[in-house]
Coordinates of C-alpha atoms in Angstrom, one line a residue:
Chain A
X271 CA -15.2 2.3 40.5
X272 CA -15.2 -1.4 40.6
X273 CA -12.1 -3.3 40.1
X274 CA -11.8 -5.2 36.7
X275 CA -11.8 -8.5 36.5
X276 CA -8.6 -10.4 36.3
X277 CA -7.4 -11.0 32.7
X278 CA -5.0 -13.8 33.4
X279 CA -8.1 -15.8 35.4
X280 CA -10.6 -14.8 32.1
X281 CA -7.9 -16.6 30.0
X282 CA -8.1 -19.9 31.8
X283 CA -11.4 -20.1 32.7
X284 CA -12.3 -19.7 28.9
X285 CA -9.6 -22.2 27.9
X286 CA -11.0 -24.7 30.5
X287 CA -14.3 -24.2 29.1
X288 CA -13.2 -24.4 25.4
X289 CA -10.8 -27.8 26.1
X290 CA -13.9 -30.5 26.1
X291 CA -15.4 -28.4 23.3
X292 CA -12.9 -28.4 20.3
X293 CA -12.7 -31.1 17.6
X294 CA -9.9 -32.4 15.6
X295 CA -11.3 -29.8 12.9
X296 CA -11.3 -26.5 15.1
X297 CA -9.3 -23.3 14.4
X298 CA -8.9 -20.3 15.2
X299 CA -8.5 -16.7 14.1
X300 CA -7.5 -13.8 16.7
X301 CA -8.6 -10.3 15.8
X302 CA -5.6 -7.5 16.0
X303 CA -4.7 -6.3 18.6
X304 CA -6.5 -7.7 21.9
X305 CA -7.7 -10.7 20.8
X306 CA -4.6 -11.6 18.9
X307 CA -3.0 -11.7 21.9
X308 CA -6.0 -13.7 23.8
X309 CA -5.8 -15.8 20.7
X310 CA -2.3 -17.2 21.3
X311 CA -2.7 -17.8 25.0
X312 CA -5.7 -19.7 23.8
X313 CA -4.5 -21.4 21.3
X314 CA -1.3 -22.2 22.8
X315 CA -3.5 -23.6 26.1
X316 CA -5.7 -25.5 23.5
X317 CA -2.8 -27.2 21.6
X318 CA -5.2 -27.1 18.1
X319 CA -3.7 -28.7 15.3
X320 CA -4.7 -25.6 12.5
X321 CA -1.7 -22.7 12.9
X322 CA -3.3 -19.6 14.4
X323 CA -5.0 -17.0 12.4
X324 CA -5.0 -12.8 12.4
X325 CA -7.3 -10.6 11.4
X326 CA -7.3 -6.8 10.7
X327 CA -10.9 -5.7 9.9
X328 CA -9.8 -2.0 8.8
X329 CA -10.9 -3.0 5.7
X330 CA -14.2 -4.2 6.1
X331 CA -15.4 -1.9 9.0
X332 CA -18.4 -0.1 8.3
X333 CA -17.4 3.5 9.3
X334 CA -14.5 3.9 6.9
X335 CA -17.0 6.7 5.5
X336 CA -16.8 9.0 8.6
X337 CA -13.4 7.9 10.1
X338 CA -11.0 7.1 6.8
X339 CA -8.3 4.6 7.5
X340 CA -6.9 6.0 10.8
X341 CA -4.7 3.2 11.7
X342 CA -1.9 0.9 10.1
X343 CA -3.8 -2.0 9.5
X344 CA -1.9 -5.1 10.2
X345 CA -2.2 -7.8 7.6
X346 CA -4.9 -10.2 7.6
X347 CA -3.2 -14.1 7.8
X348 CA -5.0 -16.8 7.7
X349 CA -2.7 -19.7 6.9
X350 CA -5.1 -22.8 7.1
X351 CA -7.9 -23.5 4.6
X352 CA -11.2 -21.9 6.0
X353 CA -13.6 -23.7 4.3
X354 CA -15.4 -26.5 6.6
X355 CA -13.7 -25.5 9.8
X356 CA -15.3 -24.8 12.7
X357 CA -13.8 -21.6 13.5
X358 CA -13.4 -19.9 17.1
X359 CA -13.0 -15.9 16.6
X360 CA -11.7 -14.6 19.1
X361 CA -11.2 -10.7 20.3
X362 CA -10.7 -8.9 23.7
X363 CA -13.8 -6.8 24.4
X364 CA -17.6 -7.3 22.8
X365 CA -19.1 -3.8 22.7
X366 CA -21.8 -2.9 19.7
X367 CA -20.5 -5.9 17.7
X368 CA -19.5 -4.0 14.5
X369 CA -16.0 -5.4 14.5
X370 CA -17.0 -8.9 14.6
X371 CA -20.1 -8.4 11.8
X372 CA -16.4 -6.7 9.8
X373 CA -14.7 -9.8 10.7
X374 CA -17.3 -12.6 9.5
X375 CA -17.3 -10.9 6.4
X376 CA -13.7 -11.2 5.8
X377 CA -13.9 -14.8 7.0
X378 CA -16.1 -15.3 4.4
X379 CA -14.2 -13.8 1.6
X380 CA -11.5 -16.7 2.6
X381 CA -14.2 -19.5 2.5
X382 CA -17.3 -21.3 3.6
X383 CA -16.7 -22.4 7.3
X384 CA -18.6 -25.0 9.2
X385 CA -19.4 -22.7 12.0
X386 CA -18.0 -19.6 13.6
X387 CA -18.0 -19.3 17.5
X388 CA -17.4 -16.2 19.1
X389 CA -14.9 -16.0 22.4
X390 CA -14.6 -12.5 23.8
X391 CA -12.5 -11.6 27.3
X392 CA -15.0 -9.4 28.5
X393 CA -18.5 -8.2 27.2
X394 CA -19.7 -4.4 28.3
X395 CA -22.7 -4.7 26.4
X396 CA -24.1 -2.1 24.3
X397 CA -24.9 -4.3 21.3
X398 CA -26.1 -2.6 18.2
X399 CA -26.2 -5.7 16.0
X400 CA -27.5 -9.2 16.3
X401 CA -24.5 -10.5 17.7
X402 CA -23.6 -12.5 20.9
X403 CA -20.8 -14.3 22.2
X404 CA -20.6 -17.9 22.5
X405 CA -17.7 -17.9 25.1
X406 CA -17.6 -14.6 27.4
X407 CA -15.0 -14.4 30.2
X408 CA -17.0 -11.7 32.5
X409 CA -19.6 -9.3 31.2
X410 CA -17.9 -6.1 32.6
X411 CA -20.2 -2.6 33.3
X412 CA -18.1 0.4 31.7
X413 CA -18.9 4.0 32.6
X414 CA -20.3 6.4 29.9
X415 CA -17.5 8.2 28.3
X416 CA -14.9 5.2 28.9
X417 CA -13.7 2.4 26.8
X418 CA -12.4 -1.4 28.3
X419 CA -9.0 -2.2 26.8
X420 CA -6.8 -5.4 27.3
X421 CA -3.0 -4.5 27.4
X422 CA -0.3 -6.8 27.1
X423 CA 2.5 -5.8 29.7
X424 CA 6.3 -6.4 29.2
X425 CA 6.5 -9.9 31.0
X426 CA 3.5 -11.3 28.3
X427 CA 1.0 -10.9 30.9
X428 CA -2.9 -10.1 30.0
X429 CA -4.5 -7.3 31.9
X430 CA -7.9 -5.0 31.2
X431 CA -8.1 -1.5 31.7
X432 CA -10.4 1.3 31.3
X433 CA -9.5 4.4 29.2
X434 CA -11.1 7.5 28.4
X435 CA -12.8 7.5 24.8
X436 CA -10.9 9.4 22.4
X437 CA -12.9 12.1 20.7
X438 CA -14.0 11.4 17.6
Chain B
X296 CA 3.8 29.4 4.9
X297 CA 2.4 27.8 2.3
X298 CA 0.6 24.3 3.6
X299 CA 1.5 20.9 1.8
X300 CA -1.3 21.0 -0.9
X301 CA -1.1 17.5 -0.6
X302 CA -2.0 16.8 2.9
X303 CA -5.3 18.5 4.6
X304 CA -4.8 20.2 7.9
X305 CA -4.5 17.5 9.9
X306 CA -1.0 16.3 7.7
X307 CA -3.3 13.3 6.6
X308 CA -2.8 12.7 2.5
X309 CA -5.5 14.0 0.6
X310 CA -4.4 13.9 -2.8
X311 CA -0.8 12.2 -4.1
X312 CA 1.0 14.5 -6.3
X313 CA 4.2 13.8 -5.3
X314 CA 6.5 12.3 -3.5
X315 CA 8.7 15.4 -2.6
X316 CA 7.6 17.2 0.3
X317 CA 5.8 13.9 2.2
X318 CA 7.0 13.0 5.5
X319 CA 8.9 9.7 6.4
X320 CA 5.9 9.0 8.1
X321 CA 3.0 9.2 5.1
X322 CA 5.5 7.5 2.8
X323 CA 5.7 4.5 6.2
X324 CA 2.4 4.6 6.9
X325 CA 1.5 3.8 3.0
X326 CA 4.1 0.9 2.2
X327 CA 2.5 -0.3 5.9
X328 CA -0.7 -0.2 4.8
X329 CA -0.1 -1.5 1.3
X330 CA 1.7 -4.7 2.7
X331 CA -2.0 -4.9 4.3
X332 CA -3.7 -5.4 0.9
X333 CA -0.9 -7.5 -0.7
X334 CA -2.2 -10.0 1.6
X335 CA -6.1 -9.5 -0.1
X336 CA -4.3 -9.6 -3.4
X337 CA -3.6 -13.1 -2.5
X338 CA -6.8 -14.6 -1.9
X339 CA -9.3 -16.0 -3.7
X340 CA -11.4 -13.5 -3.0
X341 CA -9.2 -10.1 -3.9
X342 CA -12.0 -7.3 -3.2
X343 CA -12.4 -5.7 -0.2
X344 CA -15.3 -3.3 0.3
X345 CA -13.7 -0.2 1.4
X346 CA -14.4 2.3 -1.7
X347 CA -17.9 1.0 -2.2
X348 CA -20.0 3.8 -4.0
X349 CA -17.0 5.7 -4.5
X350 CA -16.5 7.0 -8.2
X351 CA -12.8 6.3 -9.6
X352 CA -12.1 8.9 -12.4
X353 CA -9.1 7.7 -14.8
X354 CA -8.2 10.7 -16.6
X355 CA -5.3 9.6 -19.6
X356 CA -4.0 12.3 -21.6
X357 CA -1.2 10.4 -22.1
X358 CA -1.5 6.9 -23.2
X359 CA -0.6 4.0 -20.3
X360 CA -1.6 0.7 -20.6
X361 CA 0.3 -1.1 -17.4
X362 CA -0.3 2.3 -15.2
X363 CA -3.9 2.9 -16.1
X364 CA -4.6 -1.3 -15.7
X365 CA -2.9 -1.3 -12.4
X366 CA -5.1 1.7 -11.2
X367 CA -8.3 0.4 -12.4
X368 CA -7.2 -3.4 -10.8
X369 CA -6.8 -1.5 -7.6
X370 CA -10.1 0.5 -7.6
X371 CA -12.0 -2.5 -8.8
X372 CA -10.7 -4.4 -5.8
X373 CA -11.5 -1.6 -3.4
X374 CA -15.4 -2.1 -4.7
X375 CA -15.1 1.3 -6.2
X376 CA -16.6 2.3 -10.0
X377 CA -14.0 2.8 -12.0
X378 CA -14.7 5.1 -15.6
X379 CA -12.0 4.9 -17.8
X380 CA -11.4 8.0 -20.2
X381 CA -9.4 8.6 -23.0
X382 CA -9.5 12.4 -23.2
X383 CA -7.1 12.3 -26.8
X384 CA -10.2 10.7 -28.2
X385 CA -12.7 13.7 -26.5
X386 CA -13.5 16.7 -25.6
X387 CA -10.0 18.1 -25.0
X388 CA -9.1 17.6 -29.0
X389 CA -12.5 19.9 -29.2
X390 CA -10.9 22.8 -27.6
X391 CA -12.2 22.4 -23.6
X392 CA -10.2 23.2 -21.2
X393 CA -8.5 21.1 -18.5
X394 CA -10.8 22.3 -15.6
X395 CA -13.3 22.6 -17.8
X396 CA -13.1 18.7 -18.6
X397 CA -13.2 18.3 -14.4
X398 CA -15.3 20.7 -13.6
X399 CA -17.7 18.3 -15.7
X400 CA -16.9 14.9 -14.6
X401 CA -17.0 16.8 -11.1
X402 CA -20.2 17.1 -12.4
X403 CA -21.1 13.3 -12.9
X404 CA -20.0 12.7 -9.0
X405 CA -16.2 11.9 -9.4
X406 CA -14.6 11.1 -6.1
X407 CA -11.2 10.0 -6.5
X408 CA -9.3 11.9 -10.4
X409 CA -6.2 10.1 -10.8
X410 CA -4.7 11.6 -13.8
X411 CA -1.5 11.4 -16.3
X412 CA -0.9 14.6 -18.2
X413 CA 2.3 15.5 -20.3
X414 CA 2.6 18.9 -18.7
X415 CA 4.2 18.9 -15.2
X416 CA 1.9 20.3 -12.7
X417 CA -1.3 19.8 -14.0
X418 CA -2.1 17.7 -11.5
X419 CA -1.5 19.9 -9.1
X420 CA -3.7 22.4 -11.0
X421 CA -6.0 20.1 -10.6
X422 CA -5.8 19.5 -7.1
X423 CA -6.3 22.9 -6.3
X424 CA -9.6 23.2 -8.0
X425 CA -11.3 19.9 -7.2
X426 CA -14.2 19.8 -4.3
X427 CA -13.3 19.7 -0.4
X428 CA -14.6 15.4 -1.0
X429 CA -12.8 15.3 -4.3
X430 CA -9.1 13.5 -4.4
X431 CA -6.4 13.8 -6.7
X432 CA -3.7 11.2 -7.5
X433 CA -0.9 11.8 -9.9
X434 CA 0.1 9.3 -12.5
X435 CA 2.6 10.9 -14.0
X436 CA 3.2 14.5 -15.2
X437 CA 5.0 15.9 -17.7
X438 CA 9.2 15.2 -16.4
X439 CA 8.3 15.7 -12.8
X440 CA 6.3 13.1 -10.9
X441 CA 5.2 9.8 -11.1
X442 CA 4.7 9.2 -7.4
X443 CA 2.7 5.8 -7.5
X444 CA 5.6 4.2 -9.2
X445 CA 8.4 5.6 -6.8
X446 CA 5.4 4.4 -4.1
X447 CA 6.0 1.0 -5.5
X448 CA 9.6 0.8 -6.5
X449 CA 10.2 1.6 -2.4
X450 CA 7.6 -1.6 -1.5
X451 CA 9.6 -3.6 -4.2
X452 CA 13.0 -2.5 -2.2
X453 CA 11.6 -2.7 1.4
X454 CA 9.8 -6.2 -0.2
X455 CA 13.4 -7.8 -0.8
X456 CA 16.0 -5.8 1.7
X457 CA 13.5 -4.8 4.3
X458 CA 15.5 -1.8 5.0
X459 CA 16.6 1.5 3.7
X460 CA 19.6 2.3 6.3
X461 CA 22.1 0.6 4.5
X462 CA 20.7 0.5 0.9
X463 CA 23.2 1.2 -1.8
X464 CA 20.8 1.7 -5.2
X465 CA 21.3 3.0 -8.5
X466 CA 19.4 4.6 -11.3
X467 CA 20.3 4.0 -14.7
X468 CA 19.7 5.5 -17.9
X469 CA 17.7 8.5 -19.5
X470 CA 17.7 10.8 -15.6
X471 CA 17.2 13.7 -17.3
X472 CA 13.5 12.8 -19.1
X473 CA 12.2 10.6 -16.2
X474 CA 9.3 11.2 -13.7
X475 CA 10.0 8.0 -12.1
X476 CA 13.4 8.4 -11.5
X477 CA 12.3 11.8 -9.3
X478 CA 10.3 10.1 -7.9
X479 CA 12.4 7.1 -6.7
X480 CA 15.1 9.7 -5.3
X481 CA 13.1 11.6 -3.4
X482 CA 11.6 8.5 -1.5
X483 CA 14.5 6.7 -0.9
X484 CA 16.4 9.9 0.5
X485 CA 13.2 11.1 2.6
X486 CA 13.3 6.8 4.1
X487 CA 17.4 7.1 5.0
X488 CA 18.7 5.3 2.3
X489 CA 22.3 6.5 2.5
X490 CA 23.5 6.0 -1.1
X491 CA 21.8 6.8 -4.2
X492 CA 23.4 7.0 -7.7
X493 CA 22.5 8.1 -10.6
X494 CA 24.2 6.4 -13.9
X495 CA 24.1 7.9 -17.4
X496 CA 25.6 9.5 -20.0
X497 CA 26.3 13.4 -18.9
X498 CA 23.4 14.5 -21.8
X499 CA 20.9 12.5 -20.4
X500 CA 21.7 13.8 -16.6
X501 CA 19.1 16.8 -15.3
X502 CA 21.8 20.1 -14.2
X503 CA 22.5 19.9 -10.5
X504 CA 21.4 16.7 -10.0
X505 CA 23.5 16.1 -6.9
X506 CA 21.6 18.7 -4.8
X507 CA 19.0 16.2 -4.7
X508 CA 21.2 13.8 -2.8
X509 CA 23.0 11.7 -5.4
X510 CA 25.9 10.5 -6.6
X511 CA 26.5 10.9 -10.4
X512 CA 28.3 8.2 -12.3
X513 CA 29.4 8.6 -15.8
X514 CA 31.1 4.8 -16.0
X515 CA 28.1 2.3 -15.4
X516 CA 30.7 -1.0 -14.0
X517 CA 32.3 2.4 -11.3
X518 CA 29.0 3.0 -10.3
X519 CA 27.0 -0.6 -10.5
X520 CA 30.1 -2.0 -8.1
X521 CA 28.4 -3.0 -4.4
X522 CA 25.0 -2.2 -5.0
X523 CA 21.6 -3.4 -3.9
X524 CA 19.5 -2.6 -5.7
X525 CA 19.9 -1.5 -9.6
X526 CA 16.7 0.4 -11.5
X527 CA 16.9 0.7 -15.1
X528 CA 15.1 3.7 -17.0
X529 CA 13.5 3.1 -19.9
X530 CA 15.3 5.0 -23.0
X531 CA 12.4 6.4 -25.0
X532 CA 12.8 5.2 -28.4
X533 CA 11.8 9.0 -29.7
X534 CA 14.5 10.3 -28.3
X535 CA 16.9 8.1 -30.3
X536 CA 19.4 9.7 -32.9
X537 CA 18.2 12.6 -31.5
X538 CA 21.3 15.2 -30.4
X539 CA 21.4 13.8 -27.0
X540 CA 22.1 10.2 -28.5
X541 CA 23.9 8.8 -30.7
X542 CA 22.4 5.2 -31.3
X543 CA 20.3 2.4 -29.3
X544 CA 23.6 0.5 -29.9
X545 CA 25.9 2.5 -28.5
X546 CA 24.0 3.5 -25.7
X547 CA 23.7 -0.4 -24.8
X548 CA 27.5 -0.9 -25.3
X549 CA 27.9 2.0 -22.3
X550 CA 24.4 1.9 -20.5
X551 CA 22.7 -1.4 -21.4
X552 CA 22.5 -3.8 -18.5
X553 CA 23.8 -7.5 -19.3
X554 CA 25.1 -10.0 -16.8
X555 CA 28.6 -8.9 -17.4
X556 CA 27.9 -5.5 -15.6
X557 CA 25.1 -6.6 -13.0
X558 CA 27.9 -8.9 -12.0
X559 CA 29.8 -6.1 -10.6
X560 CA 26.7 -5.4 -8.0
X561 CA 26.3 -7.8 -5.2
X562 CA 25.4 -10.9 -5.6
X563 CA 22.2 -10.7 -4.5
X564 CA 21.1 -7.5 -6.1
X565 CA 17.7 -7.1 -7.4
X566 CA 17.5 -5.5 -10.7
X567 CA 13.8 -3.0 -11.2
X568 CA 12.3 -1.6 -14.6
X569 CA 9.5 0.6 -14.6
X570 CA 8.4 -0.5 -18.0
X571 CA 8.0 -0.6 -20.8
X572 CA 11.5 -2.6 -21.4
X573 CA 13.4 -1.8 -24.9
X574 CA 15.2 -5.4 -24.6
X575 CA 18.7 -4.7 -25.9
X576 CA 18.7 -1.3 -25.3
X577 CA 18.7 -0.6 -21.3
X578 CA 18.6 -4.1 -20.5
X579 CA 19.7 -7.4 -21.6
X580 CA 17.2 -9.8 -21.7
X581 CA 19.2 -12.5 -20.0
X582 CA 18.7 -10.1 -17.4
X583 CA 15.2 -8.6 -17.7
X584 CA 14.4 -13.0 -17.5
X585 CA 17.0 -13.4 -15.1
X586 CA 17.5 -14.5 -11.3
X587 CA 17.9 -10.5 -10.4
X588 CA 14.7 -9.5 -11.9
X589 CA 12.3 -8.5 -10.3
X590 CA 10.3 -6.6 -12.6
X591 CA 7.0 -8.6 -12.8
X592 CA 6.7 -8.6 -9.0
X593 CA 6.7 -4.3 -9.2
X594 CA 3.7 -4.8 -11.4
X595 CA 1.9 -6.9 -8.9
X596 CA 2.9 -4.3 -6.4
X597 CA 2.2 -1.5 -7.8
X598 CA -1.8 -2.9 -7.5
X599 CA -1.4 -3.4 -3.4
X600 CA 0.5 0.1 -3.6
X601 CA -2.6 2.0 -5.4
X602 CA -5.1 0.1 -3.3
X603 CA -3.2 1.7 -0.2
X604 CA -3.1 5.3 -1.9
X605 CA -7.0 5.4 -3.0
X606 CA -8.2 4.0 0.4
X607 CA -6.2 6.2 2.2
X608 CA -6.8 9.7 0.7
X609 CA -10.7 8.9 -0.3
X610 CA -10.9 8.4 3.7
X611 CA -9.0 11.9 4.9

C-alpha cells in the first residue's frame, strides 16, 4: 500500500493557494466532522473576517430512505449572513459527491450566495454527480472495500487514514 | 423475554409509546438530535427534506389543539404530508372499530400514526398491528403516557440547566390524572436526575407513587424549597367539586403557584406548564408571565422535539 499523503502538508499547501484568492467578502462553512476540522486550520491560516461556519448534512442527504438517521447529527451553524458571499465549503475527502450536493442545498435554504467553491483534503474519485472540487490537496487512490478518513489526534494535529468500509 | 415493542431488533426506536422502558441512550440520542433541528427551526427557511413522500397520520380521538399543531408543525417541516383527522366527527361514532379505522387509513398509505386516545394502551394496540414500514407515536393515552411532552419537558430542562446529575425538580398538582407527569418521571429518573418530587394534595397522588422514584410532598413551600426546576399540572376543570376536590379556590390557596411560593425555589428556577394553564388555579399569572416561565419556549420545543421523534423512527 502506498503511504498517504501528509495531512498537515495538504493543509498548508491549500491555505497557501487559497491566501491570494479570498476577498474581503469570503466565508466559509466546514462540513462535520473532517472538514470542520480542516475548516478551522483554514480559516484560522486565512484570518477571514466572516466567523466560521458548520454544517451537518444528516438532514438533507439523499439516502435517509435506506439508512434512517444513523448518527447524532450535530447542529448546522451558520452565524454570518449567506446571501452574496462567496462561500468556500470545505470537507475532508471528495468521494461520489453526495454530501456536498446535501450541503449546497442546505446552503441554500440559508440564502442566495455569490458563489460556492469547493476545498476538499483529498479526492479518491469515484464521482457519481456533477461535482468537482475547486481546491484539492492530493487526489489519493483508495482500494476497493476501504474508505479515506482524516482524524484529528490528541495534540490538534491532522492526519488521513484508511479504514475498512463498514457494512451496510 | 418479551422485546421492547418500541424498539425493532436492532434497539433502534420504531414507534414512541412511551417513555418507560427506553434506554438513557434513545432518550440522549433524541434530545441530541432535536437540538439539531432547533437550529432549522430558526431559519428562514424551517423545512428540511427528510420525510419527503412520507404520509403523517394525525389520529385525535381526543381533542388537542397545541399537541396536534405542534405535530403537524413538525411533519410539515420534515416535507412530509400531514392528514389531519378528527375521528369524534367519523367513522368511530358509526360503530368501526379502532383497527378497523387503521387498517383503512393503512389502506390510503399511512407511514407515520401518531395518535391520542382516552384509553391507555391503545396505542400500543396499535403498534402491534400496524405494517413492518408503519410507525406509531403516542400523543397521549388515556392516564398513562404522553411521551412527546416528557420528550420536551427534558429538552426544556437540559435547554436551561444542561444537566440532569444534580437536578432538583418538582411536579405539582393533579399526579394522580396525568399522562405527562409519568411521563416526566420516568425520563428524568432513566437521565440521573437525583431528586424528583411529586407535590399535591394526598387525593390527587396515584398509590405507591414512590416506587417510581419520588419523593411525595403534601406541603407545597416543604417541597418547592431548593429546587430547579418546578412543573405545574394542569387541574382539569371537570374534576372540580368533584370528591377529590373541594374548590378551584382552595386548591390555589394550598397548590396554586404565586411568587410567594416559587420564591422558596432557587432563585433561578425555571417554572414549566404543559398546557392548557387555568390562571388562578395551578398558577398565578404573575408567574405563568413571569421571569421563571418558561412555558412558551416548551411549545417551541416541543416542534424540534417531534421533528427528532418522526425523523428518527420513520428511518429505523
Amino acid at each position: 500500500m502506498s503511504a498517504l499523503p501528509d495531512a498537515e502538508k495538504l493543509c498548508a499547501k491549500l491555505a497557501a493557494e487559497l491566501k491570494p484568492r479570498v476577498g474581503p467578502n469570503a466565508a466559509m462553512v466546514g462540513i462535520h466532522t473532517g472538514g470542520a476540522w480542516l475548516a478551522e486550520r483554514l480559516h484560522a491560516m486565512l484570518a477571514l473576517a466572516a466567523p466560521l461556519g458548520f454544517m451537518d448534512i444528516a438532514f438533507y442527504r439523499d439516502d435517509y430512505h435506506a439508512q434512517g438517521l444513523k448518527h447524532d447529527p450535530k447542529r448546522t451553524r451558520i452565524p454570518f449572513d449567506i446571501s452574496g458571499r462567496e462561500l468556500l465549503l470545505v470537507d475532508d475527502v471528495l468521494y461520489t459527491g453526495r454530501t456536498v450536493r446535501a450541503a449546497m442545498n442546505e446552503l441554500f435554504d440559508y440564502g442566495r450566495p455569490a458563489s460556492i467553491a469547493l476545498v476538499v483534503l483529498a479526492d479518491r474519485g469515484g464521482r457519481q454527480l456533477p461535482i468537482c472540487a475547486q481546491h484539492c490537496g492530493a487526489q489519493v487512490e483508495v482500494p476497493a472495500g476501504m474508505r479515506l478518513r482524516l482524524k484529528r489526534g490528541v495534540d490538534g494535529k491532522l492526519a488521513l487514514a484508511l479504514e475498512a468500509e463498514r457494512a451496510a | 423475554m418479551q422485546r421492547n415493542p418500541q424498539l425493532n431488533a436492532n434497539g433502534e426506536l420504531q414507534h414512541l409509546l412511551s417513555i418507560e422502558g427506553l434506554p438513557r441512550e434513545v432518550l440522549t440520542r433524541i434530545l441530541d438530535t432535536a437540538e439539531s433541528f432547533a437550529g432549522v427551526t430558526e431559519r428562514e427557511v424551517k423545512t428540511v427534506p427528510l420525510l419527503r413522500g412520507k404520509s403523517v397520520f394525525n389520529l385525535f380521538f381526543e381533542p388537542s389543539t397545541r399537541t396536534r399543531t405542534t405535530f403537524e408543525i413538525a411533519a410539515k417541516r420534515l416535507s412530509a404530508d400531514v392528514i389531519n383527522l378528527n375521528i369524534a366527527l367519523s367513522s368511530q361514532t358509526k360503530g368501526e372499530s379502532l383497527l378497523d379505522t387503521v387498517a383503512n387509513l393503512s389502506a390510503m398509505h399511512a407511514d407515520i400514526f401518531v395518535v391520542r386516545h382516552g384509553s391507555s394502551g391503545a396505542p400500543y394496540l396499535i403498534a402491534r398491528h400496524v405494517k413492518p414500514h408503519e410507525h406509531v407515536i403516542n400523543a397521549g393515552d388515556g392516564r398513562h403516557a404522553h411521551p412527546t411532552q416528557g420528550l420536551l419537558d427534558l429538552f426544556t430542562i437540559r435547554h436551561y440547566r444542561k444537566d440532569f446529575s444534580r437536578l432538583t425538580a418538582a411536579i405539582v398538582g393533579d399526579v394522580l390524572h396525568s399522562r405527562v407527569a409519568r411521563s416526566l418521571i420516568h425520563g428524568l429518573t432513566t437521565l440521573g436526575a437525583p431528586e424528583v418530587r411529586v407535590i399535591g394534595p394526598q387525593t390527587l397522588m396515584p398509590a405507591g407513587v414512590e416506587s417510581l422514584g419520588v419523593r411525595v410532598f403534601h406541603d407545597m413551600r416543604a417541597g418547592l424549597k431548593d429546587c430547579d426546576v418546578v412543573v405545574m399540572l394542569r387541574l382539569q376543570n371537570e374534576r372540580m367539586g368533584g370528591p377529590l376536590l373541594p374548590s378551584a379556590q382552595e386548591f390555589f390557596k394550598h397548590y396554586g403557584l404565586t411568587a410567594e411560593k416559587l420564591a422558596l425555589a432557587r432563585p433561578d428556577a425555571i417554572v414549566m406548564h404543559p398546557g392548557p394553564m387555568n390562571r388562578g388555579v395551578e398558577i398565578d399569572s404573575t408567574v405563568a408571565d413571569g421571569p421563571h416561565s418558561v412555558i412558551l419556549p416548551q411549545v417551541t420545543f416541543g416542534i424540534a422535539v417531534r421533528m427528532a421523534v418522526m425523523s428518527m423512527i420513520a428511518g429505523n
